[in-house]
Coordinates of C-alpha atoms in Angstrom, one line a residue:
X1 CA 9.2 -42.1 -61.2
X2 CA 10.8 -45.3 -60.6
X3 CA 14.5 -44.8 -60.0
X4 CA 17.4 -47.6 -59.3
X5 CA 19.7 -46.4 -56.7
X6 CA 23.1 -48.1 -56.4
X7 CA 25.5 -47.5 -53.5
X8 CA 21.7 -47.7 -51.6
X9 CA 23.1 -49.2 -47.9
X10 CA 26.0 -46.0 -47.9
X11 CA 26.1 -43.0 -45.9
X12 CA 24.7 -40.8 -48.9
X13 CA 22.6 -43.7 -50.8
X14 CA 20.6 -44.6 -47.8
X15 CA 19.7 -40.5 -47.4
X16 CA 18.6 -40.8 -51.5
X17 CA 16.4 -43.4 -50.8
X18 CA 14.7 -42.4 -48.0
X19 CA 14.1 -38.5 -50.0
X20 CA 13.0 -40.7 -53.0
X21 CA 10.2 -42.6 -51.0
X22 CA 9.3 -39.7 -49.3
X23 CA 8.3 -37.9 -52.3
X24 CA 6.4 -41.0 -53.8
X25 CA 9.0 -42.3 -56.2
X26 CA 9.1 -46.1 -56.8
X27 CA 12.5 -47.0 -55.5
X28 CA 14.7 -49.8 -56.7
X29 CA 17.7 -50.4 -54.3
X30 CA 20.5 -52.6 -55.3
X31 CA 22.7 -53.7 -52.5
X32 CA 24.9 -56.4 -51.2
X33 CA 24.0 -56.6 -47.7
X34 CA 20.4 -56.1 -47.6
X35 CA 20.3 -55.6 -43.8
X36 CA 21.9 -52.7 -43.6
X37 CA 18.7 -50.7 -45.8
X38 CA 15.9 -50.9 -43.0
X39 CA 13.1 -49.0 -44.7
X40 CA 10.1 -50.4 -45.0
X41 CA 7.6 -49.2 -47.8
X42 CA 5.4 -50.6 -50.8
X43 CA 7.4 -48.8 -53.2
X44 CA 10.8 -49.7 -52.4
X45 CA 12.1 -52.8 -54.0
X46 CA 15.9 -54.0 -52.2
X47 CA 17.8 -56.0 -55.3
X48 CA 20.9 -58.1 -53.6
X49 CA 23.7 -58.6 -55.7
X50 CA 27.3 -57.7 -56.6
X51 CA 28.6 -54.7 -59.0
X52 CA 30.3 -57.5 -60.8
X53 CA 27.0 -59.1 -61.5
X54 CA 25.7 -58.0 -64.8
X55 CA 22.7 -60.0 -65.1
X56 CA 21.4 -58.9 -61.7
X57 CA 22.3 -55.5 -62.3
X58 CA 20.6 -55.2 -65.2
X59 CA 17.5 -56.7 -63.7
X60 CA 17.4 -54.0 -61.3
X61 CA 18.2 -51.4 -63.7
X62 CA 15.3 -52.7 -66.3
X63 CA 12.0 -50.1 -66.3
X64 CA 14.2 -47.5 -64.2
X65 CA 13.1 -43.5 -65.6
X66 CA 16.6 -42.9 -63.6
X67 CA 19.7 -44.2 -61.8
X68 CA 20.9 -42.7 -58.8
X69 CA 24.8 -43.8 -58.4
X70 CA 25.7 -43.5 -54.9
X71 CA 28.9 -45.4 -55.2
X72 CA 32.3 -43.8 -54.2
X73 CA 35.8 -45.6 -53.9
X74 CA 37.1 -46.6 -50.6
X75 CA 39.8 -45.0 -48.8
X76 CA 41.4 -47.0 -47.5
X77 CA 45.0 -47.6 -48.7
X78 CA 44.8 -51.6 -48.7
X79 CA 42.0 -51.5 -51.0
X80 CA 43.5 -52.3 -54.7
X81 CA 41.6 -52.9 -57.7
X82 CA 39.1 -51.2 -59.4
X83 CA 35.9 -52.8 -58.3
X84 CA 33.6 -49.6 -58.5
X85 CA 34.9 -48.5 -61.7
X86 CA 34.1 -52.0 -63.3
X87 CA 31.2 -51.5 -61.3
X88 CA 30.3 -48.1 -62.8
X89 CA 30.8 -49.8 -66.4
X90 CA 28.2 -52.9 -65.9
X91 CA 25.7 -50.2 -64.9
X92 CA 26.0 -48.2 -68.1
X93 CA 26.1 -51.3 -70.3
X94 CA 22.9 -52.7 -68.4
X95 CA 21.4 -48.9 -69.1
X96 CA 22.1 -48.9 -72.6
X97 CA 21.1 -52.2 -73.0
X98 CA 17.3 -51.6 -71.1
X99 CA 17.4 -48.0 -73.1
X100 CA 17.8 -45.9 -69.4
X101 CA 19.9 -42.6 -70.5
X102 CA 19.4 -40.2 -67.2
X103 CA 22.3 -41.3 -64.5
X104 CA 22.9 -38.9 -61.3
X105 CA 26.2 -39.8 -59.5
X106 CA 29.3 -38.5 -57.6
X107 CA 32.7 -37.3 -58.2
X108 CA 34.8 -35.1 -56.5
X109 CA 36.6 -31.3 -57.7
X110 CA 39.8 -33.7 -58.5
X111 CA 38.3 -34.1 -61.5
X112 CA 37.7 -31.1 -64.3
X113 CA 34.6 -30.3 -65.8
X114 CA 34.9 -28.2 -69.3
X115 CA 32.8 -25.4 -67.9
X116 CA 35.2 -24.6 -65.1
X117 CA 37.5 -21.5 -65.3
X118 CA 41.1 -21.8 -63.9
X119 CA 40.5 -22.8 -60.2
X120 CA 43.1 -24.6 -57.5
X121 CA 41.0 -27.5 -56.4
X122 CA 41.2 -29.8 -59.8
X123 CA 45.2 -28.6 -59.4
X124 CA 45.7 -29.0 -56.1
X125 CA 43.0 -31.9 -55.0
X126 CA 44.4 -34.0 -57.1
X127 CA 48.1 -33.8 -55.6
X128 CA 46.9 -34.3 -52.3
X129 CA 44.7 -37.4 -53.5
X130 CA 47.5 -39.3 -55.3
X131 CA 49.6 -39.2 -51.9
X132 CA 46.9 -40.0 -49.4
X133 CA 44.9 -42.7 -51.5
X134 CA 46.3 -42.7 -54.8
X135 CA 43.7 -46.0 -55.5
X136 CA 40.8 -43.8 -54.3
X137 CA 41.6 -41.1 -56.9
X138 CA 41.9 -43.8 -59.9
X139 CA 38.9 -45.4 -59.5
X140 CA 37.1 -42.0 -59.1
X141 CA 38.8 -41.1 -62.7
X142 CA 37.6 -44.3 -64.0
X143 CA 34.2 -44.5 -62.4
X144 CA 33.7 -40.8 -63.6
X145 CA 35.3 -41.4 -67.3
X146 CA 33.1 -44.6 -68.0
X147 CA 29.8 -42.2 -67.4
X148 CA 31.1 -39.3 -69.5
X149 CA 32.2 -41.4 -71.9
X150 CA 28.9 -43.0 -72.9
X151 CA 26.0 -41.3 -74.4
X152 CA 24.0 -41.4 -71.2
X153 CA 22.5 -38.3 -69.9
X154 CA 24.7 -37.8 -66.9
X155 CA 24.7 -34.9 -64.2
X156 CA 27.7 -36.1 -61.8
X157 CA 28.0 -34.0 -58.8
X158 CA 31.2 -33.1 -57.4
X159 CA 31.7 -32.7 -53.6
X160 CA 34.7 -32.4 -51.4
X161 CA 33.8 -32.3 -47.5
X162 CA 30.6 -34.6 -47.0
X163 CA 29.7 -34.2 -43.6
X164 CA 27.0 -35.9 -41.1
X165 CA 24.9 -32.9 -39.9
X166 CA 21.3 -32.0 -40.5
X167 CA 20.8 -30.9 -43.5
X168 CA 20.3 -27.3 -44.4
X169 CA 18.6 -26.4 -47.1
X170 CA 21.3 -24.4 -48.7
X171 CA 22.7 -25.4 -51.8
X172 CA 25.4 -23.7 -54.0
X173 CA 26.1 -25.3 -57.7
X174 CA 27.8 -24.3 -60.4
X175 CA 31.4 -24.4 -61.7
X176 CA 34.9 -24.0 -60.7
X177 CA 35.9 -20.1 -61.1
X178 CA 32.5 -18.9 -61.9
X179 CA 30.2 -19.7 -59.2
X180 CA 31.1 -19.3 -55.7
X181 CA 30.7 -23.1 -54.2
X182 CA 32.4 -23.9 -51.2
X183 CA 33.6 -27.0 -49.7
X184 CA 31.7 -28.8 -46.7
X185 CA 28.0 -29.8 -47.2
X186 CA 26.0 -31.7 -45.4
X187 CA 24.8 -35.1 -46.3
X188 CA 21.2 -34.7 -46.3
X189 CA 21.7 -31.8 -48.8
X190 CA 24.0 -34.0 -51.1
X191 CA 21.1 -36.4 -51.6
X192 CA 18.2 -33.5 -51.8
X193 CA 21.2 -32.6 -54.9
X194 CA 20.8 -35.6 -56.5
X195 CA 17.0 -36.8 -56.1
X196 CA 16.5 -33.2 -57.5
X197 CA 18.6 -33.6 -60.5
X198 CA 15.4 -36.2 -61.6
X199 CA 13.4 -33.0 -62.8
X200 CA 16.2 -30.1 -63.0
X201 CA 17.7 -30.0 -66.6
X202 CA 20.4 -27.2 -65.6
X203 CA 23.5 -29.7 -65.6
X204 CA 22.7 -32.1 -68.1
X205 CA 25.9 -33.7 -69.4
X206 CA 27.7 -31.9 -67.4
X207 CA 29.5 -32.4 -63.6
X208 CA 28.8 -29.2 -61.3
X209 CA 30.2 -28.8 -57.6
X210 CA 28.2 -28.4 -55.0
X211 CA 28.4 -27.3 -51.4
X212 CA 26.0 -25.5 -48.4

């Protein structure tokens, strides 16, 4: 398949595209700072430009079969704006305008999906967010809503403790109060998540959590 990944140079998006070359795809990576994506293959293609760049981004996006959204707010509490959520909106106006419809991104439990049952995280995640990076947790919402919102075919998956050990080969999914998905999970196994959301028609439309 070929698949643009965005958020490509990141902790989790640099995982996604090396899984995605590995298993033959044709791999589109749009990135500011091309330096910081060192793989070298005949089937990746690094893009430079902005978010805010529509023309570029839809360059990158055009003859994608998929879009692998990397892309996450920062945390830290000086960072205003809402850079990735604009972001997030360029990239479905450039997919609906090259006729791309499958996106695979991120959120976190903070945010509800419809097929979770009564469950503390999206009460309590949420509280905790808007004290400690209050930005963070709008631009997630915004990011989020301006996927759902459109008519692509989303899966967005929601994690809470990303964290950099080897990955495990273990991975819960479901929703909140009906299937029993923890927290931590590794970062290798986040992007194995995603690159295998390309073929798995389980959570179309729809924004499971996902742990080890």
């Amino acid at each position: 398949m070929r698949v643009t990944v965005f958020g490509a140079s990141g902790a989790i998006g640099r995982l996604v595209v090396q899984q995605l070359l590995d298993a033959g795809h044709h791999v589109t990576a749009y990135v500011r700072t091309p330096a910081k994506l060192t793989p070298a293959d005949a089937n990746l293609t690094v893009a430079t430009g902005q978010l805010s760049d529509s023309q570029a981004v839809r360059k990158a996006v055009a003859g994608a079969d998929a879009v692998i959204s990397a892309l996450g707010p920062s945390l830290e509490r000086s960072v205003k704006g809402m850079a990735v959520t604009d972001g997030t909106r360029t990239i479905v106006e450039a997919m609906r305008a090259e006729g791309v419809t499958r996106f695979i991104g991120l959120a976190t439990p903070s945010l509800a999906d419809p097929h979770d049952k009564p469950h503390w995280k999206p009460i309590i995640l949420p509280v905790m967010a808007k004290l400690a990076f209050p930005n963070a947790l709008a631009e997630l919402k915004g990011m989020t809503e301006a996927v759902t919102s459109s008519p692509l075919d989303y899966t967005i998956a929601r994690i809470t403790n990303p964290v950099d050990k080897p990955a495990t080969g273990r991975i819960k999914s479901g929703f909140l109060g009906h299937d029993k998905v923890a927290s931590k999970m590794t970062r290798p196994d986040i992007a194995a998540f995603l690159v295998s959301q390309l073929t798995d028609t389980r959570y179309r439309r729809t924004m499971p959590a996902i742990s080890n």
